[in-house]
Amino acid sequence: MRGFFLTFEGLDGSGKSTQIRKLAAHLERSGHAVTVTRQPGGTRIGDRIRALLLDSRTERLDPVAELGLMFSDRAQAIAEVIRPALDQGRIVLCDRFTDSTEAYQGGGRRLGSNPVLRMHQVMCGGLNPDLTILLLADFDRSLARARRRNDRTAASGTNEGRFESEDEAFHRRVYEKYREIAARESNRVSVIEGDQSIEAIHRQIVELVEEKLRPVTTR
Ligand code: TMP
């Protein structure tokens, strides 16, 4: 039996990681086998690619090279983690997937959607999420949160601020591209809007996921 592939998307600081943790715990309590992973990262090779991509000391990385590295990381994660888990019938919760590349490299870096979607065809072997939760909190609050987190991680010695320290216009383009993706792929992408409590967002996510899982688990 094939499992269920669920991806989470949103701006930096949108609260994805908290929601993924809470959903994973909920699904496990309900008896599901769950694999949690993230991009970039999630494999040993991916962690090395992540370090290169997110370190703000990485300078002069060409946007197309950046695009290629995002997909190299993804291809490795699909081969090593995602496909094997889905083949075992597990639910895979993935923090970011190709929509991030379309939003950040396509929108933020202005490469456009087309090269991203074409690379997806080549690099992802036809794998698409069964459901994508897009957390679009208020733009200004997300950005402020991301910047605070960036300062904290910089103070702790890990440097992952390369995207978070981009200017506001970059993040606006990411935001707009996410909106465009959600409108284009409304069957797959569920948008959770606005400033709600962690618990309220969690309840909405559980509802969405259980509704989608029902036909899978009762098949
Ligand atoms: P995160 O793991 O904290 O969400 O950070 C990952 C960063 O990498 C985030 O700023 C978004 C960026 N990113 C891209 O630019 N393109 C991608 O394809 C992915 C997966 C992430």
CSV table of N, CA and C and ligand atoms in Angstrom, one decimal, residues 9-13 16-17 38-40 50 53-54 66-67 70-71 73-74 95-105 109 149 160 162-164 170-171 178, ligand 1:
chain,number,residue,atom,x,y,z
A,9,GLU,N,4.2,24.2,3.9
A,9,GLU,CA,4.8,25.3,3.2
A,9,GLU,C,4.5,26.6,4.0
A,10,GLY,N,5.3,27.6,3.7
A,10,GLY,CA,5.0,29.0,4.3
A,10,GLY,C,6.3,29.8,4.3
A,11,LEU,N,6.1,31.1,4.7
A,11,LEU,CA,7.3,31.9,4.8
A,11,LEU,C,8.1,31.4,6.0
A,12,ASP,N,9.4,31.9,6.1
A,12,ASP,CA,10.1,31.7,7.3
A,12,ASP,C,9.4,32.3,8.5
A,13,GLY,N,9.3,31.6,9.6
A,13,GLY,CA,8.7,32.1,10.7
A,13,GLY,C,7.2,32.0,10.7
A,16,LYS,N,5.6,26.6,10.9
A,16,LYS,CA,5.4,25.2,10.3
A,16,LYS,C,6.0,24.1,11.3
A,17,SER,N,7.1,24.4,11.8
A,17,SER,CA,7.8,23.3,12.6
A,17,SER,C,6.9,22.9,13.8
A,38,ARG,N,12.6,17.1,6.4
A,38,ARG,CA,12.5,18.5,6.0
A,38,ARG,C,13.5,18.8,4.9
A,39,GLN,N,13.2,19.9,4.2
A,39,GLN,CA,14.1,20.2,3.1
A,39,GLN,C,14.5,21.7,3.2
A,40,PRO,N,15.7,22.1,2.8
A,40,PRO,CA,16.7,21.2,2.5
A,40,PRO,C,17.2,20.5,3.8
A,50,ARG,N,22.3,21.6,2.9
A,50,ARG,CA,21.6,22.6,3.6
A,50,ARG,C,22.6,23.6,4.2
A,53,LEU,N,23.7,26.0,1.6
A,53,LEU,CA,22.6,26.9,1.1
A,53,LEU,C,22.2,27.9,2.1
A,54,LEU,N,22.2,27.6,3.4
A,54,LEU,CA,21.6,28.5,4.4
A,54,LEU,C,22.6,29.3,5.1
A,66,GLU,N,21.8,27.7,-7.1
A,66,GLU,CA,21.0,27.5,-5.9
A,66,GLU,C,19.8,26.6,-6.2
A,67,LEU,N,19.1,26.8,-7.4
A,67,LEU,CA,18.0,26.0,-7.8
A,67,LEU,C,18.4,24.5,-7.9
A,70,MET,N,18.9,22.9,-4.5
A,70,MET,CA,17.6,22.6,-3.8
A,70,MET,C,17.1,21.3,-4.4
A,71,PHE,N,17.1,21.1,-5.7
A,71,PHE,CA,16.6,19.9,-6.3
A,71,PHE,C,17.5,18.7,-6.1
A,73,ASP,N,19.2,18.2,-3.3
A,73,ASP,CA,18.8,17.8,-2.0
A,73,ASP,C,17.5,17.0,-2.0
A,74,ARG,N,16.6,17.5,-2.8
A,74,ARG,CA,15.2,16.8,-2.9
A,74,ARG,C,15.3,15.4,-3.4
A,95,ASP,N,8.6,19.1,5.8
A,95,ASP,CA,8.7,20.5,6.0
A,95,ASP,C,9.4,21.1,4.7
A,96,ARG,N,8.5,21.6,3.8
A,96,ARG,CA,8.9,22.2,2.5
A,96,ARG,C,9.1,21.2,1.5
A,97,PHE,N,8.8,21.5,0.2
A,97,PHE,CA,9.0,20.7,-0.9
A,97,PHE,C,9.1,21.6,-2.1
A,98,THR,N,8.7,21.1,-3.3
A,98,THR,CA,8.9,21.9,-4.5
A,98,THR,C,8.2,23.3,-4.5
A,99,ASP,N,7.1,23.4,-3.8
A,99,ASP,CA,6.5,24.7,-3.7
A,99,ASP,C,7.4,25.8,-3.2
A,100,SER,N,8.3,25.4,-2.2
A,100,SER,CA,9.2,26.3,-1.7
A,100,SER,C,10.2,26.8,-2.7
A,101,THR,N,10.6,25.9,-3.6
A,101,THR,CA,11.5,26.2,-4.7
A,101,THR,C,10.8,27.2,-5.7
A,102,GLU,N,9.6,26.9,-5.9
A,102,GLU,CA,8.8,27.8,-6.8
A,102,GLU,C,8.7,29.2,-6.2
A,103,ALA,N,8.4,29.2,-4.9
A,103,ALA,CA,8.2,30.5,-4.2
A,103,ALA,C,9.5,31.2,-4.0
A,104,TYR,N,10.6,30.6,-3.6
A,104,TYR,CA,11.8,31.3,-3.2
A,104,TYR,C,12.7,31.5,-4.4
A,105,GLN,N,13.0,30.4,-5.2
A,105,GLN,CA,13.8,30.6,-6.4
A,105,GLN,C,13.0,31.2,-7.5
A,109,ARG,N,13.9,34.8,-6.1
A,109,ARG,CA,15.0,35.0,-7.0
A,109,ARG,C,14.7,35.4,-8.4
A,149,ARG,N,14.3,34.9,15.1
A,149,ARG,CA,14.9,33.6,15.1
A,149,ARG,C,16.3,33.6,14.5
A,160,GLU,N,22.1,30.1,9.8
A,160,GLU,CA,21.2,29.6,8.8
A,160,GLU,C,20.4,30.8,8.3
A,162,ARG,N,20.8,32.9,5.6
A,162,ARG,CA,21.0,33.4,4.2
A,162,ARG,C,19.7,33.9,3.6
A,163,PHE,N,18.6,33.1,3.8
A,163,PHE,CA,17.3,33.6,3.2
A,163,PHE,C,16.6,34.6,4.1
A,164,GLU,N,16.7,34.3,5.4
A,164,GLU,CA,16.0,35.2,6.3
A,164,GLU,C,16.5,36.6,6.3
A,170,PHE,N,12.1,40.7,-1.4
A,170,PHE,CA,12.3,39.3,-1.7
A,170,PHE,C,11.2,38.5,-1.0
A,171,HIS,N,11.0,38.7,0.3
A,171,HIS,CA,10.0,37.9,1.0
A,171,HIS,C,8.5,38.2,0.5
A,178,TYR,N,3.5,32.2,-3.4
A,178,TYR,CA,2.8,31.2,-2.7
A,178,TYR,C,1.3,31.3,-3.0
B,1,TMP,P1,13.7,26.3,7.1
B,1,TMP,O1,14.2,24.9,7.2
B,1,TMP,O2,13.9,27.0,8.4
B,1,TMP,O3,12.3,26.4,6.6
B,1,TMP,O4,14.6,27.1,6.1
B,1,TMP,C1,14.9,26.7,4.9
B,1,TMP,C2,15.2,27.9,4.0
B,1,TMP,O5,15.5,27.5,2.7
B,1,TMP,C3,14.0,28.9,4.0
B,1,TMP,O6,14.4,30.2,4.1
B,1,TMP,C4,13.4,28.6,2.6
B,1,TMP,C5,14.6,28.2,1.8
B,1,TMP,N1,14.3,27.2,0.7
B,1,TMP,C6,14.4,27.7,-0.6
B,1,TMP,O7,14.8,28.8,-0.9
B,1,TMP,N2,14.1,26.8,-1.6
B,1,TMP,C7,13.7,25.5,-1.3
B,1,TMP,O8,13.4,24.8,-2.3
B,1,TMP,C8,13.6,25.1,0.0
B,1,TMP,C9,13.2,23.7,0.3
B,1,TMP,C10,13.9,26.0,1.0
